[in-house]
């Protein structure tokens, strides 16, 4: 297994792009927990990095979570509905 340089946290080897973060503050607002952190370092697979050492977002193909509609989106397309997509795993 691989580990982050600053915190020693494990990296997810199946994930093409990892962020190493530290927790700055955590607090509750209504029925939600808000987490504020600081990005300490980023890690990307060699084949997901451009020549200028910046991540190639198209090759990484990140997911975004849209809270208002509870959906996961890839670049340009919805991947699945949030919360309900995990039910098939149970």
PDB file of C-alpha atoms in Angstrom:
ATOM      1  CA  UNK A   1       0.000   0.000   0.000  1.00  0.00           C
ATOM      2  CA  UNK A   2       1.014   3.619  -0.588  1.00  0.00           C
ATOM      3  CA  UNK A   3       0.734   6.353   2.007  1.00  0.00           C
ATOM      4  CA  UNK A   4       0.530  10.155   2.009  1.00  0.00           C
ATOM      5  CA  UNK A   5       3.802  11.948   2.648  1.00  0.00           C
ATOM      6  CA  UNK A   6       2.614  14.477   5.245  1.00  0.00           C
ATOM      7  CA  UNK A   7      -0.055  12.646   7.273  1.00  0.00           C
ATOM      8  CA  UNK A   8       0.730   8.997   6.609  1.00  0.00           C
ATOM      9  CA  UNK A   9      -2.885   8.365   5.604  1.00  0.00           C
ATOM     10  CA  UNK A  10      -3.367   5.531   3.099  1.00  0.00           C
ATOM     11  CA  UNK A  11      -3.853   6.377  -0.578  1.00  0.00           C
ATOM     12  CA  UNK A  12      -6.611   4.683  -2.565  1.00  0.00           C
ATOM     13  CA  UNK A  13      -4.664   2.869  -5.280  1.00  0.00           C
ATOM     14  CA  UNK A  14      -7.768   2.399  -7.467  1.00  0.00           C
ATOM     15  CA  UNK A  15      -8.339   6.172  -7.471  1.00  0.00           C
ATOM     16  CA  UNK A  16      -6.350   7.984 -10.204  1.00  0.00           C
ATOM     17  CA  UNK A  17      -6.203  11.208  -8.159  1.00  0.00           C
ATOM     18  CA  UNK A  18      -5.908  11.517  -4.371  1.00  0.00           C
ATOM     19  CA  UNK A  19      -5.900  14.611  -2.170  1.00  0.00           C
ATOM     20  CA  UNK A  20      -4.115  14.623   1.178  1.00  0.00           C
ATOM     21  CA  UNK A  21      -5.997  16.909   3.551  1.00  0.00           C
ATOM     22  CA  UNK A  22      -5.894  17.995   7.168  1.00  0.00           C
ATOM     23  CA  UNK A  23      -8.960  18.771   9.245  1.00  0.00           C
ATOM     24  CA  UNK A  24      -9.189  22.440  10.178  1.00  0.00           C
ATOM     25  CA  UNK A  25     -12.630  22.657  11.743  1.00  0.00           C
ATOM     26  CA  UNK A  26     -15.772  20.555  12.106  1.00  0.00           C
ATOM     27  CA  UNK A  27     -19.141  21.852  13.290  1.00  0.00           C
ATOM     28  CA  UNK A  28     -22.853  21.076  13.121  1.00  0.00           C
ATOM     29  CA  UNK A  29     -25.384  23.234  11.319  1.00  0.00           C
ATOM     30  CA  UNK A  30     -28.923  22.012  11.749  1.00  0.00           C
ATOM     31  CA  UNK A  31     -28.807  18.302  10.872  1.00  0.00           C
ATOM     32  CA  UNK A  32     -25.542  18.480   8.910  1.00  0.00           C
ATOM     33  CA  UNK A  33     -21.876  18.337   9.793  1.00  0.00           C
ATOM     34  CA  UNK A  34     -19.699  20.904   8.032  1.00  0.00           C
ATOM     35  CA  UNK A  35     -16.041  19.958   7.606  1.00  0.00           C
ATOM     36  CA  UNK A  36     -13.425  22.547   6.721  1.00  0.00           C
ATOM     37  CA  UNK A  37     -10.036  21.262   5.729  1.00  0.00           C
ATOM     38  CA  UNK A  38      -6.826  22.189   4.005  1.00  0.00           C
ATOM     39  CA  UNK A  39      -5.409  20.391   0.977  1.00  0.00           C
ATOM     40  CA  UNK A  40      -1.806  19.521   1.822  1.00  0.00           C
ATOM     41  CA  UNK A  41      -0.765  17.550  -1.270  1.00  0.00           C
ATOM     42  CA  UNK A  42      -2.185  15.932  -4.383  1.00  0.00           C
ATOM     43  CA  UNK A  43      -1.244  12.584  -5.921  1.00  0.00           C
ATOM     44  CA  UNK A  44      -2.047  11.473  -9.477  1.00  0.00           C
ATOM     45  CA  UNK A  45      -1.223   8.426 -11.589  1.00  0.00           C
ATOM     46  CA  UNK A  46       1.569   9.222 -14.061  1.00  0.00           C
ATOM     47  CA  UNK A  47      -0.709   8.615 -17.047  1.00  0.00           C
ATOM     48  CA  UNK A  48      -3.224  11.161 -15.669  1.00  0.00           C
ATOM     49  CA  UNK A  49      -0.753  14.070 -15.563  1.00  0.00           C
ATOM     50  CA  UNK A  50      -0.012  16.543 -18.359  1.00  0.00           C
ATOM     51  CA  UNK A  51       3.547  17.450 -19.398  1.00  0.00           C
ATOM     52  CA  UNK A  52       3.389  20.573 -17.191  1.00  0.00           C
ATOM     53  CA  UNK A  53       2.790  18.339 -14.114  1.00  0.00           C
ATOM     54  CA  UNK A  54      -0.843  19.410 -13.818  1.00  0.00           C
ATOM     55  CA  UNK A  55      -3.641  16.811 -13.573  1.00  0.00           C
ATOM     56  CA  UNK A  56      -5.456  15.930 -16.811  1.00  0.00           C
ATOM     57  CA  UNK A  57      -9.056  16.235 -15.616  1.00  0.00           C
ATOM     58  CA  UNK A  58     -10.379  14.521 -18.730  1.00  0.00           C
ATOM     59  CA  UNK A  59      -8.319  11.408 -18.011  1.00  0.00           C
ATOM     60  CA  UNK A  60      -9.041  11.491 -14.281  1.00  0.00           C
ATOM     61  CA  UNK A  61     -12.790  11.832 -15.004  1.00  0.00           C
ATOM     62  CA  UNK A  62     -13.768  13.012 -11.510  1.00  0.00           C
ATOM     63  CA  UNK A  63     -17.222  12.638  -9.957  1.00  0.00           C
ATOM     64  CA  UNK A  64     -19.081  15.611  -8.549  1.00  0.00           C
ATOM     65  CA  UNK A  65     -21.908  15.364  -6.031  1.00  0.00           C
ATOM     66  CA  UNK A  66     -24.746  17.844  -6.556  1.00  0.00           C
ATOM     67  CA  UNK A  67     -26.403  18.274  -3.167  1.00  0.00           C
ATOM     68  CA  UNK A  68     -29.546  20.084  -4.277  1.00  0.00           C
ATOM     69  CA  UNK A  69     -30.631  17.280  -6.622  1.00  0.00           C
ATOM     70  CA  UNK A  70     -28.753  14.432  -4.881  1.00  0.00           C
ATOM     71  CA  UNK A  71     -26.984  13.243  -8.012  1.00  0.00           C
ATOM     72  CA  UNK A  72     -23.458  12.204  -8.956  1.00  0.00           C
ATOM     73  CA  UNK A  73     -22.107  13.693 -12.187  1.00  0.00           C
ATOM     74  CA  UNK A  74     -19.124  12.913 -14.321  1.00  0.00           C
ATOM     75  CA  UNK A  75     -17.717  15.519 -16.673  1.00  0.00           C
ATOM     76  CA  UNK A  76     -20.770  16.424 -18.691  1.00  0.00           C
ATOM     77  CA  UNK A  77     -23.062  13.558 -17.738  1.00  0.00           C
ATOM     78  CA  UNK A  78     -24.924  12.266 -14.721  1.00  0.00           C
ATOM     79  CA  UNK A  79     -23.547   8.983 -13.399  1.00  0.00           C
ATOM     80  CA  UNK A  80     -26.244   7.980 -10.914  1.00  0.00           C
ATOM     81  CA  UNK A  81     -28.731   9.163  -8.314  1.00  0.00           C
ATOM     82  CA  UNK A  82     -27.229   9.740  -4.884  1.00  0.00           C
ATOM     83  CA  UNK A  83     -28.328   7.563  -1.940  1.00  0.00           C
ATOM     84  CA  UNK A  84     -30.407   5.201  -4.097  1.00  0.00           C
ATOM     85  CA  UNK A  85     -27.482   3.897  -6.192  1.00  0.00           C
ATOM     86  CA  UNK A  86     -25.879   2.278  -3.133  1.00  0.00           C
ATOM     87  CA  UNK A  87     -28.982   0.214  -2.337  1.00  0.00           C
ATOM     88  CA  UNK A  88     -28.089  -2.368  -5.000  1.00  0.00           C
ATOM     89  CA  UNK A  89     -24.914  -3.166  -3.014  1.00  0.00           C
ATOM     90  CA  UNK A  90     -26.898  -4.215   0.082  1.00  0.00           C
TER      91      UNK A  90
END
